[in-house]
Structure formats: C-alpha cells, structure tokens
Tab-separated table of C-alpha atoms and ligand atoms in Angstrom:
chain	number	residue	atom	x	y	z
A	1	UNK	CA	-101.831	-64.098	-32.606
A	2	UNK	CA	-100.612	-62.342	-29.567
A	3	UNK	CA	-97.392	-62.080	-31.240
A	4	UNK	CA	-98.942	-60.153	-33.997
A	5	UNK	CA	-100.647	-57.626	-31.503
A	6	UNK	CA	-97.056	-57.164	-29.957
A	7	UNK	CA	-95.673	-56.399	-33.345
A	8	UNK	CA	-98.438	-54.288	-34.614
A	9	UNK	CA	-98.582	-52.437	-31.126
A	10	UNK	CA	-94.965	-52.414	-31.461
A	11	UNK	CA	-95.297	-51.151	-35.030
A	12	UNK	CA	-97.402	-48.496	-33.935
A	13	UNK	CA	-95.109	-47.025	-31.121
A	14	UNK	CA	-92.200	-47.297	-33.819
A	15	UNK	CA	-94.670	-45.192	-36.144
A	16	UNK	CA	-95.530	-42.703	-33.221
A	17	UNK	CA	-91.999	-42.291	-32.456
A	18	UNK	CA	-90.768	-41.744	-35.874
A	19	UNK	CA	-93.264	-39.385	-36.570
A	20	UNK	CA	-91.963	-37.645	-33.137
A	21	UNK	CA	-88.786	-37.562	-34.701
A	22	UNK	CA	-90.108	-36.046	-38.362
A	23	UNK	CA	-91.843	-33.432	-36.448
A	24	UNK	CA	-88.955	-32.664	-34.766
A	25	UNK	CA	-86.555	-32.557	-37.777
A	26	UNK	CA	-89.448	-30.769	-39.689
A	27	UNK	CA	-89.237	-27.712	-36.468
A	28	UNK	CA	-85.197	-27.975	-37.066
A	29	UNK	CA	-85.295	-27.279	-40.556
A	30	UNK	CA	-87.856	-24.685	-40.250
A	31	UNK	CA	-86.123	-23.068	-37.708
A	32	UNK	CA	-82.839	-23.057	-39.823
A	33	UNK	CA	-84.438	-21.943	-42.607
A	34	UNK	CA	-86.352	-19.149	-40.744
A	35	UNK	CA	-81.984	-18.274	-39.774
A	36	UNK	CA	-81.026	-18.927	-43.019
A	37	UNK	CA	-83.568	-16.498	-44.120
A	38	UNK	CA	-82.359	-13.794	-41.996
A	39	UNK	CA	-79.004	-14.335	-42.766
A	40	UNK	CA	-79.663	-13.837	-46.221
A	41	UNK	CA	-81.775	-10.893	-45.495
A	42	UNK	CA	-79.072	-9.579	-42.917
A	43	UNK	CA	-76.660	-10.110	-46.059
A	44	UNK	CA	-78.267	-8.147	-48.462
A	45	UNK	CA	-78.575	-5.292	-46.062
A	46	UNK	CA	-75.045	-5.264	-45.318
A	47	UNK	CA	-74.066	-5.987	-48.789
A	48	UNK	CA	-76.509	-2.733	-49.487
A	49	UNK	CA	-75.263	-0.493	-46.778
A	50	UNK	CA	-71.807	-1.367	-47.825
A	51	UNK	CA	-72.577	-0.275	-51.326
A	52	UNK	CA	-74.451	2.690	-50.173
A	53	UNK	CA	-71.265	3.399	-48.077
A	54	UNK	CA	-68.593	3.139	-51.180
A	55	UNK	CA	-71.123	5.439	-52.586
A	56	UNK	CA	-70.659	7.855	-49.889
A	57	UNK	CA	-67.135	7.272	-49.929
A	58	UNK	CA	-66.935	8.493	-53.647
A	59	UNK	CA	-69.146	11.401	-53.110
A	60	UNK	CA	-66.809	12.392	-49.952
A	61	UNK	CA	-63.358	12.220	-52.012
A	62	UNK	CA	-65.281	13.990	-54.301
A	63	UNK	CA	-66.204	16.762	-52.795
A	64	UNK	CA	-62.330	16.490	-50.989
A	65	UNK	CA	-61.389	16.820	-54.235
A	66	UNK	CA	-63.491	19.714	-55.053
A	67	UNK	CA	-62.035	21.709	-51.674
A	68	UNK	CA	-58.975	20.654	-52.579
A	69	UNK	CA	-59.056	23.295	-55.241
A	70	UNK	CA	-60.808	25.952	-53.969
A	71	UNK	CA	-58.775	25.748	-51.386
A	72	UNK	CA	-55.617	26.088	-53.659
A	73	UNK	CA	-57.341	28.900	-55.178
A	74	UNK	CA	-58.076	30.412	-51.913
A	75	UNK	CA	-54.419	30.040	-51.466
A	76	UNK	CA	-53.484	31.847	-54.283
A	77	UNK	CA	-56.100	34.700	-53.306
A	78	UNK	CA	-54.872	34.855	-50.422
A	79	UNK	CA	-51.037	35.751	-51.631
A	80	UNK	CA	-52.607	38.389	-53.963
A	81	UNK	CA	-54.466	40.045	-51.119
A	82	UNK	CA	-51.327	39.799	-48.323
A	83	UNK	CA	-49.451	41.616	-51.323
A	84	UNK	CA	-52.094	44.003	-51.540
A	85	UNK	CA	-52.242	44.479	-47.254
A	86	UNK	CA	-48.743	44.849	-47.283
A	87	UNK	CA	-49.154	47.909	-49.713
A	88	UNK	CA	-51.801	49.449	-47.882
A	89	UNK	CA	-49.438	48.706	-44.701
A	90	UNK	CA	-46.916	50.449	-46.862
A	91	UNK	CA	-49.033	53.412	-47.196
A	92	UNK	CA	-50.760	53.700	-44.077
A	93	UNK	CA	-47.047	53.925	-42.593
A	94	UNK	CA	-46.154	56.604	-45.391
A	95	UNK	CA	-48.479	58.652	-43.818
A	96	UNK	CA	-48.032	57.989	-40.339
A	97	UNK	CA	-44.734	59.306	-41.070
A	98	UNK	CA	-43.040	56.416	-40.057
A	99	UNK	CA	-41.036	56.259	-43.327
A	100	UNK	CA	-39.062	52.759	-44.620
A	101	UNK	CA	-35.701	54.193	-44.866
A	102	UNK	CA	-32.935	52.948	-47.162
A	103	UNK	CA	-29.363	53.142	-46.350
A	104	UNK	CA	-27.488	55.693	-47.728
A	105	UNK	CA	-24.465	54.524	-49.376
A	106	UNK	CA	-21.451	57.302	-49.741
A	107	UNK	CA	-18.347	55.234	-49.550
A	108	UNK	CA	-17.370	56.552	-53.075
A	109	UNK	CA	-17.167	60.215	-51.691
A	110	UNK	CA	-13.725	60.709	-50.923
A	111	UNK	CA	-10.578	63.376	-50.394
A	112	UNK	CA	-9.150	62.530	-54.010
A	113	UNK	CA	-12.680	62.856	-55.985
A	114	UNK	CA	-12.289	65.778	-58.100
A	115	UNK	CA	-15.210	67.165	-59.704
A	116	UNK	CA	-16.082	66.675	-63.204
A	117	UNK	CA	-14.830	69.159	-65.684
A	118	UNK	CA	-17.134	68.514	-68.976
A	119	UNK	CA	-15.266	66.829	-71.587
A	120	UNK	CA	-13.926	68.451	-74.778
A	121	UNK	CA	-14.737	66.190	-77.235
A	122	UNK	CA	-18.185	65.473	-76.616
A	123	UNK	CA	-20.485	66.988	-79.486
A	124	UNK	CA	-23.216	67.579	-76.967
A	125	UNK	CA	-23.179	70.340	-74.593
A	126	UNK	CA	-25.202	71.013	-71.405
A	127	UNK	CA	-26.873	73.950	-70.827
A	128	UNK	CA	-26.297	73.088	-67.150
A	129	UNK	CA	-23.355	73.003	-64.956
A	130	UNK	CA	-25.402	69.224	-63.738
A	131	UNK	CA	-22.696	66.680	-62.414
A	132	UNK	CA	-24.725	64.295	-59.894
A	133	UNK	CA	-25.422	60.977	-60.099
A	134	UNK	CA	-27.906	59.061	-58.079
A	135	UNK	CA	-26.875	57.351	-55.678
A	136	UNK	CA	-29.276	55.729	-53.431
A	137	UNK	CA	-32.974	55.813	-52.714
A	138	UNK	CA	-33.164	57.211	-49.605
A	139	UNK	CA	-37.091	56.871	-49.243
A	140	UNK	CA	-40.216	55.809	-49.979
A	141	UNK	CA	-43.389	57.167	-49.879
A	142	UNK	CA	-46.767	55.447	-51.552
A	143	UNK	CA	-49.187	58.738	-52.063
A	144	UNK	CA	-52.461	57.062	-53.071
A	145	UNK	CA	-54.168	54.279	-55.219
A	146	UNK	CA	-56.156	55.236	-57.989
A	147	UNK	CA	-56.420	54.108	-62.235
A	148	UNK	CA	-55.824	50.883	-63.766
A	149	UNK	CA	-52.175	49.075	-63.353
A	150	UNK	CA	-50.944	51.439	-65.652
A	151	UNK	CA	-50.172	54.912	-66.644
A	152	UNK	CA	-48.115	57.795	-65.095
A	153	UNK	CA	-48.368	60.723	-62.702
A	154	UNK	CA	-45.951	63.680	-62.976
A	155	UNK	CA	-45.753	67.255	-61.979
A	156	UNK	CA	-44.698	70.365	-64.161
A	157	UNK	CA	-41.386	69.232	-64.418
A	158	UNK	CA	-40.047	72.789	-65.050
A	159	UNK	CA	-41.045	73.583	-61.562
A	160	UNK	CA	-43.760	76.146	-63.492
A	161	UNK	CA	-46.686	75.257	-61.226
A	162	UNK	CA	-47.245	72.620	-58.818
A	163	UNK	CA	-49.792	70.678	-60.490
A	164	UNK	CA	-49.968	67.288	-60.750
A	165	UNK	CA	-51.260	65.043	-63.569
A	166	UNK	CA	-52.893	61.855	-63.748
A	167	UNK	CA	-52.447	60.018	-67.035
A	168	UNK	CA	-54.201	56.730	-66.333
A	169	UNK	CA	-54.205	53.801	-68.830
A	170	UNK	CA	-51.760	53.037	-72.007
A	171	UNK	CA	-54.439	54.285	-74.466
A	172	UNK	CA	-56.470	57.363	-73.385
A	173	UNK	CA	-56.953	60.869	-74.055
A	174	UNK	CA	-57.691	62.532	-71.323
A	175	UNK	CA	-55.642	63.980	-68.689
A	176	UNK	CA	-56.504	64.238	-64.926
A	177	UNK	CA	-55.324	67.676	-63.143
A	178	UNK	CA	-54.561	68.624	-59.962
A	179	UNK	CA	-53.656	71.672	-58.020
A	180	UNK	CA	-51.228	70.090	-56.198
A	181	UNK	CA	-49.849	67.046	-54.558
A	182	UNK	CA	-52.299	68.079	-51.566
A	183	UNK	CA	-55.294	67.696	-52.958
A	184	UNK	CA	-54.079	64.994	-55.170
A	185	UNK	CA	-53.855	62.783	-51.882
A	186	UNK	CA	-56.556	64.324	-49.874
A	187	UNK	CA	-58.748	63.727	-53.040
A	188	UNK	CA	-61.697	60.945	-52.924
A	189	UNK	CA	-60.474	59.235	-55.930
A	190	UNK	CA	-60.321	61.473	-58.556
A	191	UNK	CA	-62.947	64.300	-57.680
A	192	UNK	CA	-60.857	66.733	-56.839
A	193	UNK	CA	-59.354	66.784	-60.415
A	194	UNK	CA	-60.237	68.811	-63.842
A	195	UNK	CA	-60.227	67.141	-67.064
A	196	UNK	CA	-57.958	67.951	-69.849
A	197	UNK	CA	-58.740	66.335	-73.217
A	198	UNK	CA	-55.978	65.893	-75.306
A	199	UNK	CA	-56.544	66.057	-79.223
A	200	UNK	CA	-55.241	62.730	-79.346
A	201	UNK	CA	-54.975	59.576	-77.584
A	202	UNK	CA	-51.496	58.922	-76.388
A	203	UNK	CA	-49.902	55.802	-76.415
A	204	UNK	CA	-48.026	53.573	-73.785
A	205	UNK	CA	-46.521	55.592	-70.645
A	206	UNK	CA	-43.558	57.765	-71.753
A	207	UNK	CA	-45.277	61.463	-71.605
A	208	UNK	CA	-43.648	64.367	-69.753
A	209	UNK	CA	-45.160	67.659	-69.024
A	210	UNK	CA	-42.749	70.281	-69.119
A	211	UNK	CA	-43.181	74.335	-68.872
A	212	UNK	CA	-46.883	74.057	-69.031
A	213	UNK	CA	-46.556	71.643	-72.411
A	214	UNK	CA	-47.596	68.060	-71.946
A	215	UNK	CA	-45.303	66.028	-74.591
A	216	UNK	CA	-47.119	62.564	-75.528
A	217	UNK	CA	-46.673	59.555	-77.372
A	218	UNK	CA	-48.954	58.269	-80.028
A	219	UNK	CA	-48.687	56.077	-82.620
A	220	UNK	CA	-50.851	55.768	-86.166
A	221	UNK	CA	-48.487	55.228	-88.487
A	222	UNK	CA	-45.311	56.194	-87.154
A	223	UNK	CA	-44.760	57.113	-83.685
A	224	UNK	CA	-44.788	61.157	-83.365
A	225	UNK	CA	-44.432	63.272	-80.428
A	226	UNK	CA	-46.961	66.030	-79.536
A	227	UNK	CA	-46.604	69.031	-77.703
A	228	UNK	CA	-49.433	70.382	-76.718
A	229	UNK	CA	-49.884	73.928	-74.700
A	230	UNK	CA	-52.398	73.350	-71.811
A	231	UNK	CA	-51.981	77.782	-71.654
A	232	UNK	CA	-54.122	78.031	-74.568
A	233	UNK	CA	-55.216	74.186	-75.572
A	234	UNK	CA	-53.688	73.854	-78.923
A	235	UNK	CA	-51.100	71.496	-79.965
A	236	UNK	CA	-47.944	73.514	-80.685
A	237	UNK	CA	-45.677	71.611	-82.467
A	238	UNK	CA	-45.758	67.564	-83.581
A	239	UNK	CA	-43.059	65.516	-84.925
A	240	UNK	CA	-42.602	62.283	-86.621
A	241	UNK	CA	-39.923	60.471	-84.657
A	242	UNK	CA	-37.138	60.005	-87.247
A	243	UNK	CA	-36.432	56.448	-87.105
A	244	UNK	CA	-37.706	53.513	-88.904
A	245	UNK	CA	-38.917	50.249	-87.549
A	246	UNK	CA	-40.097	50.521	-83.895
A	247	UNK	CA	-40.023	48.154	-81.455
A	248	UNK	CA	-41.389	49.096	-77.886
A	249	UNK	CA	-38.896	50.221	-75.813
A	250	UNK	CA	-39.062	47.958	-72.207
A	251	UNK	CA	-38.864	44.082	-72.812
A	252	UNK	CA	-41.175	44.356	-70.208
A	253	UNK	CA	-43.482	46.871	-70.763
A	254	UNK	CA	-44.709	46.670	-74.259
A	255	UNK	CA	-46.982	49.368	-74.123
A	256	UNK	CA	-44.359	51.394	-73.653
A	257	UNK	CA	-43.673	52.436	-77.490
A	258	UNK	CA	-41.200	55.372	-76.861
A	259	UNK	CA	-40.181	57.130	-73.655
A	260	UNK	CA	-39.858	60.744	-73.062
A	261	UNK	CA	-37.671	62.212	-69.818
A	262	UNK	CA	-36.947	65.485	-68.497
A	263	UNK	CA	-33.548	65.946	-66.552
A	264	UNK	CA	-31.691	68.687	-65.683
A	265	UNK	CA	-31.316	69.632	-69.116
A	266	UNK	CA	-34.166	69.040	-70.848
A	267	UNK	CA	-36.237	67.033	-72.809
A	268	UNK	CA	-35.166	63.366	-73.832
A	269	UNK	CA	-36.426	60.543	-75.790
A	270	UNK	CA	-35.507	56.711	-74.918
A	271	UNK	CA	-36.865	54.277	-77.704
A	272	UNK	CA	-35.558	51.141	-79.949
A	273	UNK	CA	-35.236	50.438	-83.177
A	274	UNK	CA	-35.212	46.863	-85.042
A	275	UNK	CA	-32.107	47.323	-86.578
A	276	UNK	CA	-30.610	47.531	-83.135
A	277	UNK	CA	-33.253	45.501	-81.108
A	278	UNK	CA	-31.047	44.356	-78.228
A	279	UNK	CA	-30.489	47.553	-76.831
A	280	UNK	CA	-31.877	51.035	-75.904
A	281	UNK	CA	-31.697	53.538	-78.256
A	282	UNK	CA	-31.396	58.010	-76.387
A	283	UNK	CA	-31.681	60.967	-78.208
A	284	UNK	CA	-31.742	64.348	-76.635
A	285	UNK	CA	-34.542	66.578	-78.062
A	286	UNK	CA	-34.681	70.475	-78.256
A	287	UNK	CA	-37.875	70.800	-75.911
A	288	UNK	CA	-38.938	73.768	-77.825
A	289	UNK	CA	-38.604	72.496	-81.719
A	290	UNK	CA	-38.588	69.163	-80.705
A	291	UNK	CA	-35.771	68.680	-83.321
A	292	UNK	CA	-33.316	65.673	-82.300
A	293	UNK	CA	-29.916	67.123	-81.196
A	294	UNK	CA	-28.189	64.224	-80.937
A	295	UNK	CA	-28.648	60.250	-80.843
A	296	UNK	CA	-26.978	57.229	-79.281
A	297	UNK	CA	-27.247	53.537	-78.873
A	298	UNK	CA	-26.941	52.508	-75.553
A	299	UNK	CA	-25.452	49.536	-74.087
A	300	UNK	CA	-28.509	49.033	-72.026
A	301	UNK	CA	-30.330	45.573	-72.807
A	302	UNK	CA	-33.556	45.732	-73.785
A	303	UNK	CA	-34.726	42.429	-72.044
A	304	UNK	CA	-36.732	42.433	-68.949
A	305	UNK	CA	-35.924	46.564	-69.238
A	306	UNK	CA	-38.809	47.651	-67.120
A	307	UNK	CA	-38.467	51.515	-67.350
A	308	UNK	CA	-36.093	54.099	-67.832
A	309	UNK	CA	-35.025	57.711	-66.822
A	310	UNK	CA	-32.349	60.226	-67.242
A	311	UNK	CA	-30.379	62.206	-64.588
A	312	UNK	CA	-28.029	64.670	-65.759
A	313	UNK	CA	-27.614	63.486	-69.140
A	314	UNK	CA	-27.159	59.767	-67.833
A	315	UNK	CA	-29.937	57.064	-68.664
A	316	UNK	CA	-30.341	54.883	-65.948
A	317	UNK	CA	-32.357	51.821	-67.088
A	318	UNK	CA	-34.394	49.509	-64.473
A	319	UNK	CA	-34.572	45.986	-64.490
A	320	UNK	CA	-37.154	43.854	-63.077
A	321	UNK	CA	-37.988	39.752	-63.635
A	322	UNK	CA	-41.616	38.601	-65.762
A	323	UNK	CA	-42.831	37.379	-62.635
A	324	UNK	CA	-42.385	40.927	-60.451
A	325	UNK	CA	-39.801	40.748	-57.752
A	326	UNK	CA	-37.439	44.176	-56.853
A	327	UNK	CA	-37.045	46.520	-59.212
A	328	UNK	CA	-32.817	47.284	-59.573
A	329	UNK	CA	-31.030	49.763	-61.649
A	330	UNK	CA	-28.757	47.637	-63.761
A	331	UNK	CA	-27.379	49.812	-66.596
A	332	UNK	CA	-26.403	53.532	-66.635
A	333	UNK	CA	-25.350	55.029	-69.880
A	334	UNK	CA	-23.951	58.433	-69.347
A	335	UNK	CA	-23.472	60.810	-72.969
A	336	UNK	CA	-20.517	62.140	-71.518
A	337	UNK	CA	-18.496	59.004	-70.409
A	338	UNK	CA	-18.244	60.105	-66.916
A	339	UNK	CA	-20.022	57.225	-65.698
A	340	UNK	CA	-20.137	53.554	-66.614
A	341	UNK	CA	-22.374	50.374	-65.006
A	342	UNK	CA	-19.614	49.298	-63.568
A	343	UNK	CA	-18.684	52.679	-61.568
A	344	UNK	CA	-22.933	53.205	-60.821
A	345	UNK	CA	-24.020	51.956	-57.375
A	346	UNK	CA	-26.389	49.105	-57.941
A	347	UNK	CA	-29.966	50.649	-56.848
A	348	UNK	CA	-32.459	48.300	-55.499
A	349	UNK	CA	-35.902	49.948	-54.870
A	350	UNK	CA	-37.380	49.065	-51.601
A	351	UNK	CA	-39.088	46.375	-50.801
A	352	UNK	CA	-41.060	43.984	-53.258
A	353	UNK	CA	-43.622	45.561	-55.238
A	354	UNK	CA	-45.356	45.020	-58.632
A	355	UNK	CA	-43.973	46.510	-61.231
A	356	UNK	CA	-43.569	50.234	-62.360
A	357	UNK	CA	-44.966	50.885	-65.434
A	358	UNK	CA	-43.614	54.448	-65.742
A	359	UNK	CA	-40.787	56.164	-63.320
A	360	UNK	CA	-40.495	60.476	-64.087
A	361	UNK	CA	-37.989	62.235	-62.544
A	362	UNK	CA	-38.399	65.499	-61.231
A	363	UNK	CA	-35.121	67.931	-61.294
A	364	UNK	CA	-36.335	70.112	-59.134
A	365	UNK	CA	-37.351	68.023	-56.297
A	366	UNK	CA	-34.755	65.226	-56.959
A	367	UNK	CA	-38.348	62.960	-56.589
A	368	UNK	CA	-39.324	59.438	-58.660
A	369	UNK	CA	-42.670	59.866	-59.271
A	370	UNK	CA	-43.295	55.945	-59.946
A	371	UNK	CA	-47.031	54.201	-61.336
A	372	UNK	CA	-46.589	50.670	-59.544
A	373	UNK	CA	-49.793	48.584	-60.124
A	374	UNK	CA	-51.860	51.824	-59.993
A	375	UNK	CA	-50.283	52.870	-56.856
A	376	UNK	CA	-48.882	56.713	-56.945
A	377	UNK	CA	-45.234	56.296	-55.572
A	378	UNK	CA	-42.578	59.109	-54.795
A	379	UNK	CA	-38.629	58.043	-54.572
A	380	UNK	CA	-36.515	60.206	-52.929
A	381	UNK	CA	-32.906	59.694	-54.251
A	382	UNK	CA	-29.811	60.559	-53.122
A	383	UNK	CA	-27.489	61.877	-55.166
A	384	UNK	CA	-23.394	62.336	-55.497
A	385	UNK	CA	-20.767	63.778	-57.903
A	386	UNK	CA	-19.744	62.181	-60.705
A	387	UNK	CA	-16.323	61.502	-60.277
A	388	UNK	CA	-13.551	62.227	-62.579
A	389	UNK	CA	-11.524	58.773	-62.358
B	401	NAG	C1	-58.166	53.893	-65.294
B	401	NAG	O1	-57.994	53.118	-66.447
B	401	NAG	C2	-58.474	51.807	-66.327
B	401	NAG	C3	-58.150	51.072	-67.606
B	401	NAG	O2	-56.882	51.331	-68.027
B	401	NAG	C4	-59.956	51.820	-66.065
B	401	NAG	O3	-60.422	50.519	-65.883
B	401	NAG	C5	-60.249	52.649	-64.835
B	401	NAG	O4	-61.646	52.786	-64.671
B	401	NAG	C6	-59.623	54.021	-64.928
B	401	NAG	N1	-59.769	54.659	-63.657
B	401	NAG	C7	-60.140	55.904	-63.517
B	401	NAG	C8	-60.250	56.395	-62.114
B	401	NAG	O5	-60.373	56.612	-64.465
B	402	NAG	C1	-50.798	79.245	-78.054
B	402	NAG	O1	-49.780	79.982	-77.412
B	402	NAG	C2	-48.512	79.864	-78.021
B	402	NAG	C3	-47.493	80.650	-77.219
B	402	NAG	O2	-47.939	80.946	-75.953
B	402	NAG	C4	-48.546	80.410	-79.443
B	402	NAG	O3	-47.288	80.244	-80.057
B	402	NAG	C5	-49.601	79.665	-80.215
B	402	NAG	O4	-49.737	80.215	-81.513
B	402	NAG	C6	-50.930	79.724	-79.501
B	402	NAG	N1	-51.873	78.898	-80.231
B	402	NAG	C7	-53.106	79.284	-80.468
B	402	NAG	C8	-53.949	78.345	-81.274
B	402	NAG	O5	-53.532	80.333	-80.071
C-alpha cells in the first residue's frame, strides 16, 4: 500500500513535470512561430520592395532612355544653332570691319604672259575689249539675313542706278526694292523696301536685272524669259526659250530651271537640256531682243552643280556636296578657248557655309552678290589676265 502511494505520488510528480516540459515546448513553438511569422512577413516585404524596386528600375532606364534622345536631339540642335552663331559671328565681324581675308593667289602673273588677242575663228564677238579671269576671292562680307533659304539679291547690273533687289523665294511675284545697299542693310527687315509686282511669278533663282529691265524665269509650258521695264511697268519683250526638254540646270538646286547672267558683255543664259543631261548647256542672248546669238554645250557636269556665273564670256560653274560643305569652283568653260579647268585657279569660297542658291555677278563692282541660306553675301574677287599660252 505504501508502495502504491510512492508510485502514484511518484506518478504525479512525473505528470507535473511533464506537463512543465509541454508548457515549455508549447512557449518554444509559439515563440518560433511568432519568428517564423515575422520572417515570413519580413519576406514578403522585401520580396515587395524588391519588386517595387525593379519597378523603379524600369521606369528609371526608361526615362534614361527617353533623355537619351532628347538629348541626341539637343545635340543635333545644338550643331544647327553653332552653325547659325558662327554666321552671325561672321556678320557681326563684317561689320566691325574686321574682314576674313583670303589669300590672294598671283603666281600665274608673270614676265612672259602676253595678253590675249581675241581669236579669229571664234563666231562670237565681244563687244568688249574684257580679258580677266577671276582669280581669287579676296573677301567676304555677309550684309544681312532676311527671306526664306532661297532666292537672289542683285543690283542694276548695268551700273544704271544703285538699287538693290530682293527676290525672295523660288516661286513669287513680287520684287523687293531698295535705294541702295545702305538702306538695304540699315533696313529693319524689309521696311525700308517698295514693292514691285511682276506680271508673273518667276520661277527658280536665275533672274538678272539689267538697264532698269528685270529678266525672269518662269515656266507654264515651256520655260520663257521675260523682260520686263520697271521705267514704265510693262513687260517689253518675252521669249520662249528655244530648246526642248528641260531639265533644271544645278544637280543641286532643282529649282533652279534656267539661269540668266550678266558679264561684261551682256546678257547670258545657262540651262540643260535632256538630250545632253550630263552637262551645262550657255547661250549668249542679245539683252535687247532677247534673240539667242549663239549656243554651246559645256563640259561642266551637271551633278552636285550648285550655281553658276559668267565672267568675261567664261562660265564658271560651282560645286558643292548634298550635305553642304565649301562651295569650290570646279569647271570654267570659256567661249573663246582662252581658258580651260585645268589652267583656272581652283576657288574655294571661305569658310563653311550652307549653300548658295543663286551667285550674280556684278561687272561693275567685280562683287558676288551670293543668297546662302537667306543670308545676303557679297564676294569680292580678284581678278587676272587671261593668258595667251
Ligand atoms: C520669304 O519667302 C519665304 C518662303 O520662300 C517666306 O516664308 C518668308 O516669309 C518670306 N520672307 C519675307 C521677308 O518676305
Ligand atoms: C515702255 O517703255 C519702252 C521704252 O522705254 C517702250 O518701248 C514701251 O512701248 C513702253 N511700254 C508701254 C506699255 O508704255
């Protein structure tokens, strides 16, 4: 019996203890599940965060992206507008006086050069005694911006008046007319101008005023050159340009239909036909008539031909690339033989520019007056003898 009260009591201190013992295990589990909880909880936050920061991520390269191109765009901007400063720079300097200068190049002027005697055979006669050739540019000089990027400026070419005239755009009818080349750059814009309607629209670049008659371009049907008298504001005279099968004269300037030029002895047309599409077609004109005296095809390329002009009965055709760099004189075609491309000094005009959608020369000033990307430019050449080799 007292054995059974050991046992039981014995029993009962066993039971005690292992409850002790599942209480205790009971706090242990609890405890690790209350960690296991937080883990978990702790997980799913960092799992979220993480997500949340891969979204961020994405967003970020993204938007990286996204400045990535504006910032190439910017870029290009940019290059556009230091082109642009350097023009203004350009100009500003023109008329600070501080004028870019290009070396004059005369090494061909020497003791045995005798001067050209007008050859016998050739059917076309000058009126002049004219034997220079250009030689160099020998300056620079940007007057003013105003117009679209294309279109011409000229003065009276005759030397008649000084007036100078604004023909802006390849496709309009209306001429703008200054006094002079004072008031032309001292003039806000255009206001200091008078308007001159034409009864036509002209087409492309290649007009010339001449002895108080501006001579346009236009095209309908065929191309025909007007002459119209700004003395009394009637067209004078208009002629259908006798060739068939246009093509526009410039590879590079296809507004350009037809070209007219004024030298030292008169009127001239530069133009290209299909049947000889390669090169550049002259013909001198009578500038009072406008009958064609006489016509020849040129060795002069017509691709990436940017514009032309005459000197003294020699075309002198400038080159240029699509993508504007410096404009060069690259083929001279002289009526009377005297010169050759080979013989010509290779002209470069200064600096880099856009491109010159018309270039008139001026006989009596020995001036370029150049339309580069609606920028009024005067070249001042240089000029020397043709030589009698
Ligand atoms: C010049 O012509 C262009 C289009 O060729 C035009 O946008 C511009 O307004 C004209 N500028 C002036 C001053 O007439
Ligand atoms: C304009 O003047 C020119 C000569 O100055 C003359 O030949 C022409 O007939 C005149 N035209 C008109 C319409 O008066």
């Amino acid at each position: 019996m007292r054995g059974l009260v050991v046992l039981v009591a014995l029993a009962c201190v066993a039971t005690a203890q292992h409850q002790a013992l599942i209480d205790y295990l009971e706090r242990r589990l609890l405890a690790i599940e209350d960690r296991i909880t937080l883990w978990q909880e702790q997980t799913t936050r960092y799992a979220s965060e993480l997500r949340e920061l891969k979204q961020q991520m994405v967003l970020q390269l993204e938007s990286l992206d996204k400045e990535k191109e504006t910032l190439r765009t910017n870029l290009d901007s940019v290059g556009t507008r230091v082109d642009r400063v350097e023009r203004e720079l350009d100009y500003l300097e023109t008329h600070n006086g501080a004028q870019p200068c290009v070396d004059v190049d005369d090494k061909l002027i020497e003791q045995q050069v005798t001067l050209v005697t007008k050859k016998q055979n050739s059917k076309y006669f000058k009126l002049t005694d004219c034997s220079d050739m250009m030689s160099s540019i020998k300056a620079m000089k940007i007057l003013k911006r105003v117009g679209g990027s294309k279109g011409t400026w000229t003065k009276d070419t005759s030397g008649a008046s000084g007036k100078v005239f604004i023909f802006n755009g390849t496709a309009e009818d209306t001429i703008n007319e200054f006094a002079d080349v004072k008031d032309f750059t001292r003039s806000q814009g255009l206001s200091l101008s008078t308007n001159l309607k034409l009864p036509s629209a002209w087409r492309g670049t290649g007009h010339v005023v001449y002895n108080n008659h501006v001579y346009y371009v236009t095209q309908a049907e065929e191309i025909m050159v007007v002459k119209y008298d700004m003395g009394n504001s009637s067209v004078t005279d208009s002629t259908v340009f006798p060739v068939q099968d246009h093509v526009p004269v410039y590879g590079l300037n296809p507004d350009t239909v037809m070209d007219l030029a004024v030298d030292e002895e008169g009127l001239w047309a530069i133009y290209a036909t299909r049947q000889n599409e390669r090169h550049i077609s002259l013909a001198k004109m009578d500038s009072g008539s406008l009958d064609i005296e006489q016509m020849w095809d040129t060795n002069c390329p017509r691709e990436n031909a940017e514009v032309g002009f005459v000197i003294c009965g020699t075309l002198y055709v400038v080159y240029n690339t699509k993508q504007p760099g410096r404009s060069q004189v690259q083929c001279v075609f002289d009526v009377n033989d005297l010169v050759t491309s080979e013989e010509a000094p290779l002209v470069y005009f200064p600096k880099r520019y856009g491109s010159h959608s018309s270039l008139k020369y001026n006989p009596q000033e020995q001036l370029l007056y150049a339309w580069d990307d609606g920028y009024q430019i005067l070249y001042k050449l240089t000029m020397k003898q043709k030589l009698e080799i």
